[in-house]
Amino acid sequence: VQLQAFGGGLVQAGGSLRLSCAASGRTFNRYIMGWFRQAPGKGREFVAAIGDPETGTVYADSVKGRFTISRDNAVNTIYLQMNNLQPEDTAAYYCAAKYYQGPYSPENFGSWGQGTKVTVSS
């Protein structure tokens, strides 16, 4: 599956952004989709993931209650609604896909989109 993320930008602390990730391929609904982020000088960290209705959604503690991941299988797209953004959320955000259950670590995701940059000013 090929992925393309967009929607990043500059926002003030307390503001909101919505990221989108469009996927190609006919079996999009079978993939577990995730969002990761990487701040300058740091490693890539898990943000959120969404599977089928049975799998549900999973969030990193740092974004729980502020970010919401969702998917629309009809248009092969996932979203990340980010509310109450803080300067520590500044990073390049990546969408990713994996086919099998397992830990939500970067090495378990086989397909990646390009990053979309989010900058939160204080």
PDB file of C-alpha atoms in Angstrom:
ATOM      1  CA  VAL A   1       0.000   0.000   0.000  1.00  0.00           C
ATOM      2  CA  GLN A   2       1.248   3.484  -0.846  1.00  0.00           C
ATOM      3  CA  LEU A   3       0.574   6.324   1.550  1.00  0.00           C
ATOM      4  CA  GLN A   4       0.545  10.097   1.287  1.00  0.00           C
ATOM      5  CA  ALA A   5       0.148  12.326   4.325  1.00  0.00           C
ATOM      6  CA  PHE A   6      -0.809  15.969   4.343  1.00  0.00           C
ATOM      7  CA  GLY A   7      -2.379  18.633   6.523  1.00  0.00           C
ATOM      8  CA  GLY A   8       0.540  19.820   8.639  1.00  0.00           C
ATOM      9  CA  GLY A   9       1.240  23.457   9.348  1.00  0.00           C
ATOM     10  CA  LEU A  10       1.976  26.117  11.928  1.00  0.00           C
ATOM     11  CA  VAL A  11      -0.443  26.589  14.808  1.00  0.00           C
ATOM     12  CA  GLN A  12      -0.403  28.352  18.146  1.00  0.00           C
ATOM     13  CA  ALA A  13      -0.485  26.415  21.399  1.00  0.00           C
ATOM     14  CA  GLY A  14      -4.036  25.367  22.194  1.00  0.00           C
ATOM     15  CA  GLY A  15      -4.971  25.221  18.537  1.00  0.00           C
ATOM     16  CA  SER A  16      -6.061  22.322  16.343  1.00  0.00           C
ATOM     17  CA  LEU A  17      -5.018  20.629  13.117  1.00  0.00           C
ATOM     18  CA  ARG A  18      -6.308  17.661  11.181  1.00  0.00           C
ATOM     19  CA  LEU A  19      -3.900  15.425   9.334  1.00  0.00           C
ATOM     20  CA  SER A  20      -4.989  13.143   6.518  1.00  0.00           C
ATOM     21  CA  CYS A  21      -3.328  10.130   4.954  1.00  0.00           C
ATOM     22  CA  ALA A  22      -4.545   8.812   1.623  1.00  0.00           C
ATOM     23  CA  ALA A  23      -3.761   5.215   0.691  1.00  0.00           C
ATOM     24  CA  SER A  24      -3.736   3.385  -2.587  1.00  0.00           C
ATOM     25  CA  GLY A  25      -4.701  -0.253  -3.008  1.00  0.00           C
ATOM     26  CA  ARG A  26      -7.829  -2.349  -2.927  1.00  0.00           C
ATOM     27  CA  THR A  27      -7.282  -3.967   0.469  1.00  0.00           C
ATOM     28  CA  PHE A  28      -6.972  -0.807   2.544  1.00  0.00           C
ATOM     29  CA  ASN A  29      -9.618  -1.944   5.007  1.00  0.00           C
ATOM     30  CA  ARG A  30      -7.473  -4.941   5.979  1.00  0.00           C
ATOM     31  CA  TYR A  31      -4.561  -2.848   7.182  1.00  0.00           C
ATOM     32  CA  ILE A  32      -3.898  -1.569  10.656  1.00  0.00           C
ATOM     33  CA  MET A  33      -3.080   2.097  10.166  1.00  0.00           C
ATOM     34  CA  GLY A  34      -0.974   4.251  12.429  1.00  0.00           C
ATOM     35  CA  TRP A  35       0.439   7.691  12.994  1.00  0.00           C
ATOM     36  CA  PHE A  36       3.966   8.271  14.233  1.00  0.00           C
ATOM     37  CA  ARG A  37       5.945  11.431  14.816  1.00  0.00           C
ATOM     38  CA  GLN A  38       9.582  12.391  14.928  1.00  0.00           C
ATOM     39  CA  ALA A  39      10.849  15.555  16.533  1.00  0.00           C
ATOM     40  CA  PRO A  40      14.249  16.997  15.539  1.00  0.00           C
ATOM     41  CA  GLY A  41      17.037  14.968  17.107  1.00  0.00           C
ATOM     42  CA  LYS A  42      14.696  12.298  18.445  1.00  0.00           C
ATOM     43  CA  GLY A  43      13.537   8.867  17.390  1.00  0.00           C
ATOM     44  CA  ARG A  44      10.255   8.068  15.737  1.00  0.00           C
ATOM     45  CA  GLU A  45       7.506   7.543  18.298  1.00  0.00           C
ATOM     46  CA  PHE A  46       4.088   5.975  18.135  1.00  0.00           C
ATOM     47  CA  VAL A  47       1.116   8.340  18.306  1.00  0.00           C
ATOM     48  CA  ALA A  48      -2.037   6.373  17.469  1.00  0.00           C
ATOM     49  CA  ALA A  49      -3.329   3.392  15.531  1.00  0.00           C
ATOM     50  CA  ILE A  50      -6.639   2.133  14.219  1.00  0.00           C
ATOM     51  CA  GLY A  51      -7.663  -1.291  13.005  1.00  0.00           C
ATOM     52  CA  ASP A  52     -11.005  -2.889  12.370  1.00  0.00           C
ATOM     53  CA  PRO A  53     -13.968  -2.297  14.685  1.00  0.00           C
ATOM     54  CA  GLU A  54     -12.852  -5.206  16.864  1.00  0.00           C
ATOM     55  CA  THR A  55      -9.304  -3.905  17.172  1.00  0.00           C
ATOM     56  CA  GLY A  56     -10.427  -0.359  17.816  1.00  0.00           C
ATOM     57  CA  THR A  57      -8.016   2.488  18.467  1.00  0.00           C
ATOM     58  CA  VAL A  58      -4.842   2.815  20.490  1.00  0.00           C
ATOM     59  CA  TYR A  59      -3.135   6.015  21.636  1.00  0.00           C
ATOM     60  CA  ALA A  60       0.132   7.026  23.184  1.00  0.00           C
ATOM     61  CA  ASP A  61      -0.365   8.374  26.685  1.00  0.00           C
ATOM     62  CA  SER A  62       1.043  11.734  25.618  1.00  0.00           C
ATOM     63  CA  VAL A  63      -1.828  12.378  23.195  1.00  0.00           C
ATOM     64  CA  LYS A  64      -4.688  10.548  24.853  1.00  0.00           C
ATOM     65  CA  GLY A  65      -7.709  12.811  25.240  1.00  0.00           C
ATOM     66  CA  ARG A  66      -6.339  15.369  22.760  1.00  0.00           C
ATOM     67  CA  PHE A  67      -5.872  13.427  19.507  1.00  0.00           C
ATOM     68  CA  THR A  68      -8.408  11.269  17.681  1.00  0.00           C
ATOM     69  CA  ILE A  69      -7.583   8.805  14.933  1.00  0.00           C
ATOM     70  CA  SER A  70     -10.266   7.735  12.477  1.00  0.00           C
ATOM     71  CA  ARG A  71     -10.555   6.070   9.108  1.00  0.00           C
ATOM     72  CA  ASP A  72     -12.899   6.165   6.136  1.00  0.00           C
ATOM     73  CA  ASN A  73     -12.506   2.926   4.209  1.00  0.00           C
ATOM     74  CA  ALA A  74     -14.755   4.230   1.421  1.00  0.00           C
ATOM     75  CA  VAL A  75     -12.075   6.745   0.432  1.00  0.00           C
ATOM     76  CA  ASN A  76      -8.988   4.857   1.674  1.00  0.00           C
ATOM     77  CA  THR A  77      -8.076   7.602   4.124  1.00  0.00           C
ATOM     78  CA  ILE A  78      -7.176   7.918   7.773  1.00  0.00           C
ATOM     79  CA  TYR A  79      -7.245  11.093   9.809  1.00  0.00           C
ATOM     80  CA  LEU A  80      -5.633  12.442  12.940  1.00  0.00           C
ATOM     81  CA  GLN A  81      -7.597  15.206  14.624  1.00  0.00           C
ATOM     82  CA  MET A  82      -5.232  17.034  16.961  1.00  0.00           C
ATOM     83  CA  ASN A  83      -6.710  19.370  19.556  1.00  0.00           C
ATOM     84  CA  ASN A  84      -5.107  21.447  22.280  1.00  0.00           C
ATOM     85  CA  LEU A  85      -1.753  21.241  20.543  1.00  0.00           C
ATOM     86  CA  GLN A  86       1.319  22.019  22.606  1.00  0.00           C
ATOM     87  CA  PRO A  87       4.890  22.950  21.627  1.00  0.00           C
ATOM     88  CA  GLU A  88       6.027  19.429  22.506  1.00  0.00           C
ATOM     89  CA  ASP A  89       3.790  18.122  19.732  1.00  0.00           C
ATOM     90  CA  THR A  90       6.058  19.794  17.181  1.00  0.00           C
ATOM     91  CA  ALA A  91       7.355  17.071  14.869  1.00  0.00           C
ATOM     92  CA  ALA A  92       7.129  15.530  11.452  1.00  0.00           C
ATOM     93  CA  TYR A  93       4.100  13.254  11.431  1.00  0.00           C
ATOM     94  CA  TYR A  94       4.075  10.034   9.419  1.00  0.00           C
ATOM     95  CA  CYS A  95       1.294   7.646   8.565  1.00  0.00           C
ATOM     96  CA  ALA A  96       2.073   3.949   8.313  1.00  0.00           C
ATOM     97  CA  ALA A  97       0.384   0.631   7.615  1.00  0.00           C
ATOM     98  CA  LYS A  98       0.829  -2.927   8.812  1.00  0.00           C
ATOM     99  CA  TYR A  99      -1.048  -6.077   7.983  1.00  0.00           C
ATOM    100  CA  TYR A 100      -0.627  -8.145  11.110  1.00  0.00           C
ATOM    101  CA  GLN A 101      -1.416  -7.690  14.791  1.00  0.00           C
ATOM    102  CA  GLY A 102       1.474  -7.022  17.107  1.00  0.00           C
ATOM    103  CA  PRO A 103       3.316  -4.224  18.890  1.00  0.00           C
ATOM    104  CA  TYR A 104       2.857  -0.694  17.589  1.00  0.00           C
ATOM    105  CA  SER A 105       6.533  -0.052  17.042  1.00  0.00           C
ATOM    106  CA  PRO A 106       7.947   1.456  13.844  1.00  0.00           C
ATOM    107  CA  GLU A 107       9.714  -1.736  12.771  1.00  0.00           C
ATOM    108  CA  ASN A 108       6.380  -3.552  12.619  1.00  0.00           C
ATOM    109  CA  PHE A 109       4.925  -1.178  10.035  1.00  0.00           C
ATOM    110  CA  GLY A 110       5.920  -2.018   6.482  1.00  0.00           C
ATOM    111  CA  SER A 111       4.518   0.928   4.532  1.00  0.00           C
ATOM    112  CA  TRP A 112       5.166   4.595   5.236  1.00  0.00           C
ATOM    113  CA  GLY A 113       4.064   7.904   3.846  1.00  0.00           C
ATOM    114  CA  GLN A 114       6.227  10.979   3.649  1.00  0.00           C
ATOM    115  CA  GLY A 115       6.183  13.188   6.725  1.00  0.00           C
ATOM    116  CA  THR A 116       4.009  16.235   7.156  1.00  0.00           C
ATOM    117  CA  LYS A 117       5.426  18.854   9.475  1.00  0.00           C
ATOM    118  CA  VAL A 118       3.513  20.216  12.446  1.00  0.00           C
ATOM    119  CA  THR A 119       4.899  23.226  14.295  1.00  0.00           C
ATOM    120  CA  VAL A 120       3.253  24.491  17.460  1.00  0.00           C
ATOM    121  CA  SER A 121       4.319  27.897  18.698  1.00  0.00           C
ATOM    122  CA  SER A 122       4.072  28.916  22.349  1.00  0.00           C
TER     123      SER A 122
END
